[in-house]
mmCIF file of C-alpha atoms in Angstrom:
data_model
loop_
_atom_site.group_PDB
_atom_site.id
_atom_site.type_symbol
_atom_site.label_atom_id
_atom_site.label_comp_id
_atom_site.label_asym_id
_atom_site.label_seq_id
_atom_site.Cartn_x
_atom_site.Cartn_y
_atom_site.Cartn_z
ATOM 1 C CA MET A 3 53.831 16.217 -21.856
ATOM 2 C CA ASN A 4 53.565 18.951 -19.249
ATOM 3 C CA ASN A 5 52.866 22.672 -19.332
ATOM 4 C CA ASN A 6 54.755 25.117 -17.129
ATOM 5 C CA ILE A 7 51.961 26.994 -15.401
ATOM 6 C CA LYS A 8 51.462 28.728 -12.100
ATOM 7 C CA ASN A 9 49.624 26.278 -9.912
ATOM 8 C CA THR A 10 48.124 29.142 -7.901
ATOM 9 C CA GLU A 11 46.273 30.243 -11.017
ATOM 10 C CA LYS A 12 42.492 30.012 -10.956
ATOM 11 C CA TYR A 13 40.576 28.080 -13.624
ATOM 12 C CA ASP A 14 36.959 27.949 -14.672
ATOM 13 C CA VAL A 15 37.111 24.153 -15.037
ATOM 14 C CA VAL A 16 39.553 21.549 -13.733
ATOM 15 C CA ILE A 17 39.295 18.133 -15.332
ATOM 16 C CA VAL A 18 40.758 15.372 -13.162
ATOM 17 C CA GLY A 19 42.020 12.580 -15.414
ATOM 18 C CA ALA A 20 43.508 12.878 -18.923
ATOM 19 C CA GLY A 21 42.200 9.639 -20.423
ATOM 20 C CA PRO A 22 39.555 9.470 -23.180
ATOM 21 C CA ALA A 23 36.820 10.921 -20.928
ATOM 22 C CA GLY A 24 38.890 13.831 -19.634
ATOM 23 C CA SER A 25 40.487 14.733 -22.966
ATOM 24 C CA THR A 26 37.108 14.643 -24.721
ATOM 25 C CA ALA A 27 35.523 16.793 -22.010
ATOM 26 C CA ALA A 28 38.287 19.380 -22.504
ATOM 27 C CA PHE A 29 37.921 19.252 -26.286
ATOM 28 C CA TYR A 30 34.199 20.062 -26.053
ATOM 29 C CA THR A 31 34.516 22.795 -23.398
ATOM 30 C CA GLU A 32 34.435 26.213 -25.090
ATOM 31 C CA ASN A 33 34.922 29.760 -23.812
ATOM 32 C CA LEU A 34 36.107 28.581 -20.394
ATOM 33 C CA LYS A 35 39.619 28.376 -18.968
ATOM 34 C CA VAL A 36 40.333 24.640 -18.619
ATOM 35 C CA LEU A 37 43.086 22.722 -16.832
ATOM 36 C CA ILE A 38 43.483 18.955 -17.209
ATOM 37 C CA VAL A 39 45.345 17.292 -14.342
ATOM 38 C CA ASP A 40 46.570 13.710 -14.156
ATOM 39 C CA LYS A 41 48.896 11.845 -11.805
ATOM 40 C CA PHE A 42 50.770 10.494 -14.842
ATOM 41 C CA ASP A 43 52.642 12.294 -17.557
ATOM 42 C CA PHE A 44 51.743 11.288 -21.122
ATOM 43 C CA PRO A 45 52.137 9.065 -23.019
ATOM 44 C CA ARG A 46 51.566 6.305 -20.467
ATOM 45 C CA HIS A 47 50.505 2.654 -20.535
ATOM 46 C CA LYS A 48 46.912 1.866 -19.655
ATOM 47 C CA ALA A 49 45.834 -1.394 -18.080
ATOM 48 C CA CYS A 50 43.451 -3.359 -20.319
ATOM 49 C CA GLY A 51 41.267 -1.931 -23.040
ATOM 50 C CA GLY A 52 41.979 -0.892 -26.590
ATOM 51 C CA GLY A 53 38.990 -2.238 -28.500
ATOM 52 C CA LEU A 54 37.035 0.535 -30.249
ATOM 53 C CA MET A 55 33.678 -1.118 -30.906
ATOM 54 C CA SER A 56 31.799 0.012 -34.027
ATOM 55 C CA SER A 57 34.442 2.713 -34.477
ATOM 56 C CA LYS A 58 33.709 3.261 -38.199
ATOM 57 C CA ASP A 59 30.849 5.492 -36.997
ATOM 58 C CA TRP A 60 32.683 7.318 -34.220
ATOM 59 C CA SER A 61 33.576 10.180 -36.549
ATOM 60 C CA LEU A 62 29.854 10.941 -36.862
ATOM 61 C CA GLU A 63 29.616 11.592 -33.107
ATOM 62 C CA LEU A 64 33.086 12.460 -31.839
ATOM 63 C CA GLU A 65 34.938 15.264 -33.617
ATOM 64 C CA ASN A 66 38.165 14.716 -31.667
ATOM 65 C CA TYR A 67 38.272 11.071 -32.782
ATOM 66 C CA LYS A 68 37.645 12.175 -36.365
ATOM 67 C CA ARG A 69 40.713 14.402 -36.181
ATOM 68 C CA ILE A 70 43.083 11.703 -34.856
ATOM 69 C CA LYS A 71 41.868 8.563 -36.636
ATOM 70 C CA ASP A 72 44.177 8.914 -39.642
ATOM 71 C CA GLU A 73 47.212 9.056 -37.326
ATOM 72 C CA LEU A 74 46.024 6.141 -35.208
ATOM 73 C CA LYS A 75 47.535 2.722 -35.850
ATOM 74 C CA SER A 76 44.920 -0.010 -35.529
ATOM 75 C CA PHE A 77 43.998 -3.542 -36.501
ATOM 76 C CA SER A 78 40.435 -4.079 -37.753
ATOM 77 C CA CYS A 79 38.612 -7.145 -36.446
ATOM 78 C CA LYS A 80 35.716 -8.497 -38.519
ATOM 79 C CA SER A 81 34.769 -11.876 -37.052
ATOM 80 C CA ILE A 82 34.296 -13.410 -33.631
ATOM 81 C CA LYS A 83 34.146 -16.963 -32.335
ATOM 82 C CA MET A 84 32.159 -17.422 -29.121
ATOM 83 C CA TYR A 85 32.646 -20.224 -26.608
ATOM 84 C CA TRP A 86 31.138 -21.304 -23.338
ATOM 85 C CA ASN A 87 33.795 -22.701 -20.975
ATOM 86 C CA LYS A 88 35.838 -24.135 -23.878
ATOM 87 C CA MET A 89 32.701 -25.312 -25.743
ATOM 88 C CA PHE A 90 32.379 -23.663 -29.157
ATOM 89 C CA VAL A 91 28.987 -21.961 -29.618
ATOM 90 C CA ALA A 92 28.994 -19.905 -32.824
ATOM 91 C CA LYS A 93 30.996 -17.776 -35.225
ATOM 92 C CA CYS A 94 29.793 -14.350 -36.348
ATOM 93 C CA ASP A 95 31.104 -12.417 -39.351
ATOM 94 C CA PHE A 96 30.663 -8.666 -39.629
ATOM 95 C CA LYS A 97 31.349 -5.914 -42.093
ATOM 96 C CA HIS A 98 33.450 -4.530 -39.232
ATOM 97 C CA LEU A 99 33.426 -5.370 -35.521
ATOM 98 C CA PHE A 100 36.013 -3.187 -33.798
ATOM 99 C CA ASP A 101 39.476 -1.662 -34.173
ATOM 100 C CA GLN A 102 42.177 -2.777 -31.776
ATOM 101 C CA VAL A 103 44.499 0.090 -30.791
ATOM 102 C CA SER A 104 47.277 0.842 -28.345
ATOM 103 C CA ARG A 105 46.007 2.908 -25.429
ATOM 104 C CA TYR A 106 49.551 4.284 -25.112
ATOM 105 C CA GLU A 107 49.101 5.967 -28.501
ATOM 106 C CA PHE A 108 45.323 6.509 -28.490
ATOM 107 C CA ASP A 109 45.160 8.385 -25.185
ATOM 108 C CA GLU A 110 48.136 10.575 -26.079
ATOM 109 C CA LEU A 111 46.616 11.569 -29.425
ATOM 110 C CA LEU A 112 43.334 12.544 -27.736
ATOM 111 C CA LEU A 113 45.154 14.635 -25.145
ATOM 112 C CA LYS A 114 47.270 16.364 -27.795
ATOM 113 C CA GLU A 115 44.105 17.204 -29.734
ATOM 114 C CA ALA A 116 42.550 18.790 -26.650
ATOM 115 C CA LEU A 117 45.725 20.786 -25.943
ATOM 116 C CA LYS A 118 45.622 22.342 -29.417
ATOM 117 C CA LYS A 119 42.863 24.568 -28.040
ATOM 118 C CA GLU A 120 44.044 27.845 -26.567
ATOM 119 C CA ASN A 121 41.773 27.538 -23.530
ATOM 120 C CA VAL A 122 43.131 24.123 -22.417
ATOM 121 C CA LYS A 123 46.292 23.328 -20.440
ATOM 122 C CA PHE A 124 47.713 20.181 -18.827
ATOM 123 C CA LEU A 125 49.508 19.657 -15.511
ATOM 124 C CA LYS A 126 50.909 16.503 -13.932
ATOM 125 C CA PHE A 127 49.200 16.658 -10.556
ATOM 126 C CA ASP A 128 48.418 13.797 -8.165
ATOM 127 C CA LEU A 129 45.173 14.954 -6.551
ATOM 128 C CA GLN A 130 44.993 14.236 -2.826
ATOM 129 C CA MET A 131 42.324 16.558 -1.462
ATOM 130 C CA ILE A 132 39.330 18.633 -2.578
ATOM 131 C CA GLU A 133 37.966 21.431 -0.418
ATOM 132 C CA LYS A 134 34.859 23.523 -1.010
ATOM 133 C CA LYS A 135 34.576 27.097 0.170
ATOM 134 C CA LYS A 136 32.394 30.155 -0.405
ATOM 135 C CA LEU A 137 33.745 33.162 -2.272
ATOM 136 C CA ASN A 138 31.401 36.113 -2.829
ATOM 137 C CA GLY A 139 28.449 33.785 -2.254
ATOM 138 C CA LYS A 140 29.648 31.288 -4.862
ATOM 139 C CA ASP A 141 31.089 27.805 -4.403
ATOM 140 C CA VAL A 142 34.785 27.562 -5.239
ATOM 141 C CA PHE A 143 36.879 24.396 -5.035
ATOM 142 C CA LYS A 144 40.478 24.062 -3.948
ATOM 143 C CA LEU A 145 42.404 21.035 -5.201
ATOM 144 C CA SER A 146 45.664 19.998 -3.551
ATOM 145 C CA ASP A 147 48.353 17.400 -4.204
ATOM 146 C CA GLY A 148 49.894 17.989 -0.790
ATOM 147 C CA GLN A 149 52.243 20.686 -2.073
ATOM 148 C CA ALA A 150 50.482 22.903 -4.598
ATOM 149 C CA GLU A 151 46.897 24.185 -4.746
ATOM 150 C CA ILE A 152 44.580 24.940 -7.671
ATOM 151 C CA GLU A 153 41.267 26.822 -7.509
ATOM 152 C CA THR A 154 38.323 26.255 -9.823
ATOM 153 C CA ASP A 155 34.614 26.917 -10.183
ATOM 154 C CA TYR A 156 33.768 23.543 -11.733
ATOM 155 C CA ILE A 157 35.239 20.037 -11.635
ATOM 156 C CA ILE A 158 34.868 17.218 -14.138
ATOM 157 C CA GLY A 159 35.861 13.903 -12.583
ATOM 158 C CA ALA A 160 37.349 11.555 -15.178
ATOM 159 C CA ASP A 161 39.809 9.852 -12.844
ATOM 160 C CA GLY A 162 38.775 6.218 -13.183
ATOM 161 C CA MET A 163 36.989 3.679 -11.005
ATOM 162 C CA HIS A 164 38.824 4.721 -7.829
ATOM 163 C CA SER A 165 37.897 8.353 -8.452
ATOM 164 C CA LYS A 166 38.747 10.823 -5.705
ATOM 165 C CA VAL A 167 36.238 13.250 -7.190
ATOM 166 C CA SER A 168 33.542 10.575 -6.866
ATOM 167 C CA LYS A 169 34.451 10.025 -3.209
ATOM 168 C CA PHE A 170 34.221 13.777 -2.615
ATOM 169 C CA LEU A 171 30.604 13.562 -3.847
ATOM 170 C CA GLY A 172 29.896 11.002 -1.125
ATOM 171 C CA ASN A 173 30.051 7.817 -3.162
ATOM 172 C CA LYS A 174 31.377 4.802 -1.298
ATOM 173 C CA ASN A 175 33.796 2.223 -2.623
ATOM 174 C CA HIS A 176 32.229 -0.289 -4.979
ATOM 175 C CA LYS A 177 31.039 -3.475 -3.309
ATOM 176 C CA ARG A 178 32.780 -6.628 -4.485
ATOM 177 C CA HIS A 179 29.925 -7.667 -6.817
ATOM 178 C CA GLN A 180 29.871 -4.197 -8.395
ATOM 179 C CA PHE A 181 33.236 -4.356 -10.138
ATOM 180 C CA GLY A 182 35.393 -6.808 -12.023
ATOM 181 C CA TYR A 183 39.099 -7.440 -12.407
ATOM 182 C CA CYS A 184 40.898 -8.055 -15.678
ATOM 183 C CA MET A 185 44.420 -9.027 -16.596
ATOM 184 C CA GLU A 186 46.033 -9.592 -19.969
ATOM 185 C CA TYR A 187 49.203 -10.418 -21.813
ATOM 186 C CA GLU A 188 50.372 -8.524 -24.857
ATOM 187 C CA ILE A 189 52.223 -11.043 -27.005
ATOM 188 C CA ASN A 190 54.270 -10.664 -30.163
ATOM 189 C CA CYS A 191 54.037 -13.464 -32.701
ATOM 190 C CA GLU A 192 52.934 -14.344 -36.201
ATOM 191 C CA LYS A 193 49.186 -13.850 -36.691
ATOM 192 C CA LYS A 194 47.703 -17.008 -38.214
ATOM 193 C CA ASP A 195 44.164 -16.678 -36.840
ATOM 194 C CA LEU A 196 42.501 -13.292 -37.421
ATOM 195 C CA ASN A 197 39.305 -14.146 -35.531
ATOM 196 C CA VAL A 198 38.421 -12.590 -32.204
ATOM 197 C CA HIS A 199 37.887 -15.364 -29.653
ATOM 198 C CA VAL A 200 35.658 -14.808 -26.612
ATOM 199 C CA VAL A 201 35.340 -17.598 -24.043
ATOM 200 C CA ALA A 202 32.555 -16.883 -21.565
ATOM 201 C CA GLY A 203 32.428 -18.709 -18.240
ATOM 202 C CA TYR A 204 36.034 -19.865 -18.431
ATOM 203 C CA LYS A 205 36.733 -22.330 -15.594
ATOM 204 C CA TRP A 206 33.140 -21.696 -14.453
ATOM 205 C CA GLU A 207 33.868 -18.153 -13.365
ATOM 206 C CA ILE A 208 31.549 -15.214 -14.070
ATOM 207 C CA GLY A 209 33.412 -13.371 -16.799
ATOM 208 C CA TYR A 210 35.212 -14.204 -20.012
ATOM 209 C CA GLY A 211 38.582 -14.732 -21.632
ATOM 210 C CA TRP A 212 39.520 -13.037 -24.890
ATOM 211 C CA ILE A 213 42.000 -13.169 -27.723
ATOM 212 C CA PHE A 214 42.185 -9.971 -29.772
ATOM 213 C CA PRO A 215 44.428 -9.698 -32.856
ATOM 214 C CA THR A 216 46.716 -6.652 -32.718
ATOM 215 C CA LEU A 217 49.225 -5.117 -35.120
ATOM 216 C CA ASN A 218 52.078 -7.215 -33.726
ATOM 217 C CA GLY A 219 50.327 -10.311 -32.389
ATOM 218 C CA TYR A 220 47.519 -10.730 -29.870
ATOM 219 C CA GLN A 221 46.119 -9.513 -26.591
ATOM 220 C CA VAL A 222 45.196 -12.512 -24.451
ATOM 221 C CA GLY A 223 43.214 -11.649 -21.346
ATOM 222 C CA ILE A 224 40.757 -12.735 -18.716
ATOM 223 C CA GLY A 225 38.142 -10.721 -16.827
ATOM 224 C CA ILE A 226 36.163 -11.939 -13.823
ATOM 225 C CA ILE A 227 33.304 -10.400 -11.832
ATOM 226 C CA ARG A 228 33.309 -10.918 -8.069
ATOM 227 C CA LYS A 229 36.098 -12.622 -6.147
ATOM 228 C CA PRO A 230 37.534 -15.521 -8.195
ATOM 229 C CA ARG A 231 38.162 -18.910 -6.591
ATOM 230 C CA LYS A 232 41.829 -18.723 -7.585
ATOM 231 C CA SER A 233 44.170 -15.874 -8.427
ATOM 232 C CA LEU A 234 43.698 -13.964 -11.662
ATOM 233 C CA ASN A 235 47.293 -14.847 -12.552
ATOM 234 C CA TYR A 236 46.358 -18.525 -12.444
ATOM 235 C CA TYR A 237 43.386 -18.067 -14.785
ATOM 236 C CA LEU A 238 45.364 -15.918 -17.221
ATOM 237 C CA ASP A 239 48.243 -18.400 -17.463
ATOM 238 C CA ASP A 240 45.835 -21.312 -17.817
ATOM 239 C CA PHE A 241 43.863 -19.510 -20.522
ATOM 240 C CA LEU A 242 47.066 -18.634 -22.397
ATOM 241 C CA ALA A 243 48.167 -22.290 -22.295
ATOM 242 C CA TRP A 244 44.731 -23.490 -23.478
ATOM 243 C CA SER A 245 44.722 -20.925 -26.306
ATOM 244 C CA SER A 246 48.099 -22.164 -27.515
ATOM 245 C CA GLU A 247 47.087 -25.830 -27.168
ATOM 246 C CA LYS A 248 43.974 -25.223 -29.293
ATOM 247 C CA GLU A 249 46.105 -23.265 -31.802
ATOM 248 C CA LEU A 250 44.082 -20.103 -31.345
ATOM 249 C CA ILE A 251 47.491 -18.470 -31.009
ATOM 250 C CA PRO A 252 50.833 -19.853 -32.271
ATOM 251 C CA LYS A 253 52.925 -22.213 -30.158
ATOM 252 C CA GLU A 254 55.802 -19.763 -30.268
ATOM 253 C CA TYR A 255 55.303 -16.238 -28.965
ATOM 254 C CA VAL A 256 57.004 -13.590 -26.860
ATOM 255 C CA ILE A 257 55.197 -11.985 -23.925
ATOM 256 C CA GLU A 258 55.886 -8.263 -24.173
ATOM 257 C CA LYS A 259 54.079 -7.222 -21.018
ATOM 258 C CA ARG A 260 51.371 -8.143 -18.557
ATOM 259 C CA PHE A 261 49.015 -5.623 -17.056
ATOM 260 C CA GLY A 262 45.643 -5.518 -15.356
ATOM 261 C CA GLY A 263 43.062 -3.319 -13.734
ATOM 262 C CA ALA A 264 39.534 -3.042 -12.379
ATOM 263 C CA LEU A 265 36.332 -1.879 -14.064
ATOM 264 C CA PRO A 266 33.056 -0.757 -12.486
ATOM 265 C CA LEU A 267 29.810 -2.573 -13.222
ATOM 266 C CA LYS A 268 27.338 -0.078 -11.780
ATOM 267 C CA VAL A 269 26.822 3.665 -12.096
ATOM 268 C CA VAL A 270 27.504 5.497 -8.834
ATOM 269 C CA LYS A 271 24.618 7.070 -6.940
ATOM 270 C CA ASN A 272 25.904 10.656 -7.044
ATOM 271 C CA TYR A 273 27.379 11.437 -10.444
ATOM 272 C CA CYS A 274 26.614 15.160 -10.796
ATOM 273 C CA THR A 275 25.837 18.380 -8.998
ATOM 274 C CA ASP A 276 25.622 21.936 -10.298
ATOM 275 C CA ASN A 277 29.407 22.208 -9.889
ATOM 276 C CA ILE A 278 30.820 18.702 -10.335
ATOM 277 C CA LEU A 279 30.247 16.197 -13.149
ATOM 278 C CA LEU A 280 31.552 12.629 -13.300
ATOM 279 C CA CYS A 281 32.116 10.762 -16.551
ATOM 280 C CA GLY A 282 33.604 7.523 -17.827
ATOM 281 C CA ASP A 283 34.794 4.945 -15.284
ATOM 282 C CA ALA A 284 34.586 7.521 -12.487
ATOM 283 C CA MET A 285 30.849 7.498 -13.080
ATOM 284 C CA GLY A 286 30.735 3.735 -13.590
ATOM 285 C CA LEU A 287 29.596 3.997 -17.201
ATOM 286 C CA VAL A 288 30.691 0.648 -18.634
ATOM 287 C CA LYS A 289 28.699 -1.752 -20.813
ATOM 288 C CA LEU A 290 27.573 -4.541 -18.529
ATOM 289 C CA LEU A 291 27.698 -7.353 -21.097
ATOM 290 C CA THR A 292 31.153 -6.712 -22.531
ATOM 291 C CA GLY A 293 33.073 -4.429 -20.182
ATOM 292 C CA GLU A 294 33.438 -1.869 -22.983
ATOM 293 C CA GLY A 295 34.124 1.609 -21.649
ATOM 294 C CA ILE A 296 36.093 3.790 -24.087
ATOM 295 C CA TYR A 297 33.119 4.836 -26.230
ATOM 296 C CA TYR A 298 31.002 5.662 -23.176
ATOM 297 C CA ALA A 299 33.891 7.525 -21.559
ATOM 298 C CA MET A 300 34.196 9.764 -24.619
ATOM 299 C CA LYS A 301 30.445 10.250 -25.032
ATOM 300 C CA SER A 302 29.999 11.196 -21.357
ATOM 301 C CA GLY A 303 33.067 13.465 -21.557
ATOM 302 C CA LYS A 304 31.510 15.185 -24.563
ATOM 303 C CA ALA A 305 28.232 15.608 -22.635
ATOM 304 C CA ALA A 306 30.092 17.106 -19.647
ATOM 305 C CA GLY A 307 32.030 19.588 -21.777
ATOM 306 C CA GLN A 308 28.960 20.667 -23.723
ATOM 307 C CA THR A 309 26.884 21.031 -20.555
ATOM 308 C CA LEU A 310 29.330 23.530 -19.043
ATOM 309 C CA THR A 311 29.799 25.348 -22.365
ATOM 310 C CA GLU A 312 26.088 25.905 -23.002
ATOM 311 C CA SER A 313 25.322 27.563 -19.682
ATOM 312 C CA GLN A 314 26.289 27.605 -16.016
ATOM 313 C CA LYS A 315 22.625 27.304 -15.007
ATOM 314 C CA ASP A 316 20.765 24.069 -14.199
ATOM 315 C CA ILE A 317 23.946 22.086 -14.834
ATOM 316 C CA LYS A 318 22.843 18.984 -12.917
ATOM 317 C CA LYS A 319 19.464 18.807 -14.661
ATOM 318 C CA ARG A 320 20.890 19.301 -18.141
ATOM 319 C CA TYR A 321 23.749 16.825 -17.657
ATOM 320 C CA LYS A 322 21.345 14.128 -16.466
ATOM 321 C CA LYS A 323 19.246 14.657 -19.578
ATOM 322 C CA LYS A 324 22.282 14.350 -21.865
ATOM 323 C CA ILE A 325 23.647 11.284 -20.133
ATOM 324 C CA LYS A 326 20.436 9.271 -19.799
ATOM 325 C CA PRO A 327 20.555 7.677 -23.299
ATOM 326 C CA LEU A 328 23.976 6.232 -22.442
ATOM 327 C CA PHE A 329 22.451 4.417 -19.464
ATOM 328 C CA TRP A 330 20.137 2.506 -21.752
ATOM 329 C CA ASP A 331 22.901 1.853 -24.257
ATOM 330 C CA THR A 332 24.990 0.191 -21.547
ATOM 331 C CA PHE A 333 22.188 -2.356 -21.019
ATOM 332 C CA LEU A 334 20.324 -0.640 -18.205
ATOM 333 C CA THR A 335 23.485 -0.558 -16.089
ATOM 334 C CA PRO A 336 22.105 1.693 -13.329
ATOM 335 C CA TYR A 337 18.926 -0.340 -12.990
ATOM 336 C CA VAL A 338 20.029 -3.990 -13.301
ATOM 337 C CA PRO A 339 22.043 -5.263 -10.312
ATOM 338 C CA PRO A 340 25.211 -7.036 -11.517
ATOM 339 C CA LYS A 341 24.458 -9.897 -9.104
ATOM 340 C CA ILE A 342 21.731 -11.246 -11.449
ATOM 341 C CA PHE A 343 24.417 -12.235 -13.954
ATOM 342 C CA THR A 344 25.227 -15.529 -12.237
ATOM 343 C CA ILE A 345 27.090 -18.489 -13.654
ATOM 344 C CA THR A 346 23.737 -20.286 -13.953
ATOM 345 C CA PHE A 347 22.276 -17.485 -16.087
ATOM 346 C CA TRP A 348 25.160 -17.518 -18.546
ATOM 347 C CA SER A 349 25.403 -21.315 -18.641
ATOM 348 C CA VAL A 350 21.746 -21.686 -19.573
ATOM 349 C CA PHE A 351 21.957 -18.831 -22.101
ATOM 350 C CA PHE A 352 24.960 -20.206 -23.980
ATOM 351 C CA HIS A 353 23.783 -23.824 -23.897
ATOM 352 C CA ILE A 354 20.475 -22.767 -25.434
ATOM 353 C CA GLY A 355 22.463 -20.848 -28.048
ATOM 354 C CA LYS A 356 24.564 -23.932 -28.764
ATOM 355 C CA ILE A 357 21.504 -26.189 -29.164
ATOM 356 C CA TRP A 358 19.544 -23.674 -31.228
ATOM 357 C CA ASN A 359 22.490 -23.109 -33.498
ATOM 358 C CA TYR A 360 21.815 -26.517 -35.039
ATOM 359 C CA PHE A 361 18.363 -25.362 -36.157
ATOM 360 C CA PRO A 362 17.340 -22.581 -38.598
ATOM 361 C CA ILE A 363 15.845 -20.471 -35.799
ATOM 362 C CA GLY A 364 19.044 -20.727 -33.782
ATOM 363 C CA ASN A 365 20.472 -17.589 -35.349
ATOM 364 C CA ILE A 366 17.788 -15.496 -33.663
ATOM 365 C CA LEU A 367 19.191 -15.994 -30.158
ATOM 366 C CA VAL A 368 22.803 -15.482 -31.229
ATOM 367 C CA LYS A 369 21.918 -12.307 -33.164
ATOM 368 C CA PHE A 370 19.912 -11.049 -30.187
ATOM 369 C CA PHE A 371 22.941 -11.438 -27.931
ATOM 370 C CA ILE A 372 25.223 -9.741 -30.479
ATOM 371 C CA LYS A 373 22.823 -6.797 -30.847
ATOM 372 C CA MET A 374 22.832 -6.353 -27.062
ATOM 373 C CA ALA A 375 26.603 -6.597 -26.854
ATOM 374 C CA ILE A 376 27.533 -4.096 -29.591
ATOM 375 C CA HIS A 377 26.154 -0.638 -30.278
ATOM 376 C CA ARG A 378 25.357 0.215 -33.863
ATOM 377 C CA LYS A 379 23.830 3.366 -35.284
ATOM 378 C CA SER A 380 22.882 1.328 -38.362
ATOM 379 C CA SER A 381 19.502 3.047 -38.696
ATOM 380 C CA ARG A 382 21.358 6.205 -39.788
ATOM 381 C CA LYS A 383 21.720 6.394 -43.562
ATOM 382 C CA ASP A 384 25.261 7.755 -43.220
ATOM 383 C CA SER A 385 26.265 4.880 -40.943
ATOM 384 C CA TYR A 386 29.038 2.567 -42.160
ATOM 385 C CA TYR A 387 26.915 -0.310 -40.872
ATOM 386 C CA HIS A 388 23.673 0.749 -42.560
ATOM 387 C CA ASP A 389 23.675 -2.192 -44.995
ATOM 388 C CA GLU A 390 25.515 -4.646 -42.722
ATOM 389 C CA LYS A 391 24.298 -8.242 -42.560
ATOM 390 C CA ILE A 392 25.676 -10.258 -39.670
ATOM 391 C CA LYS A 393 26.423 -13.824 -40.716
ATOM 392 C CA ILE A 394 26.143 -16.602 -38.145
ATOM 393 C CA GLY A 395 28.103 -19.807 -38.690
ATOM 394 C CA LYS A 396 29.005 -22.979 -36.861
#
């Protein structure tokens, strides 16, 4: 997917990154000449991710998702079993939990939807340098990949955790306790167990392992905050073997592929100016408890696009106002240092949950954790989850 355009052409807005954040930002940017650039052509594989939490309500908030959802192949997950370091804690049943999708397909559909707009184009472009200059008293930015140059008045940075746009704004690399690593296998096999399995504190590391049912089998992964004691490959293979031994997945399966990546755990200090807006992983907008980022990438992309569409005045102030509710929804991410989530914290939390689960009041703690971990707009009368009752079992 690539448009033949003159790379000396000037644009009102250049969006760096064509994932969910960038495509959504382009979709919501009106009356401005927009170019999306990405170092990859599309479709492309994306490391980790693919769970669309509470996605039955996304159509109420995200018009681009509403337009692609009928084309999107997904597997709906409705129940979850939670463990602490191999110790079973509780099972929760929902009306709907999340839809598991292929990022290969999902990201391409979002980009195609954005490119249906006459004001949006796409270019494969591996950004290497950003330069600011004055032109008629106004800031103009020159983007270069080492060969070609593009000029623009505004930049939306949606280029992931290692964002070059973020570095241009003066943000430093994340410290080791401010990001996590994840790795997963995509396996093909018969699906006998349709539960989602989440194993927190696996091998006494700060993070969790997961088993997500997919259309063709399962995604089996592990995510760890801070530097693990052993390699991530070791933990993933050990978790896969344990999952098979406990019959959470079948004994016979075929590993289709293995991939991994990093995710930020703290919002960067400088995420907007009156000319540059960051969104998604580039901004560090990821839910601290679960590592969920797709919803927040799209919501922040929408906020960025709408901010530039509404007016070119007070951009920084207006974007901060739009984005602030997402901070709270991600569990106070900018205000709570990730280092407080120690192995001791989680061990005590889950052991209390295990003990309380044997008593009538035990459901309170488990439900409290679930409410923190998932976002629901259930107070809205048009919400799919308006009459949902979460059932806690042993």
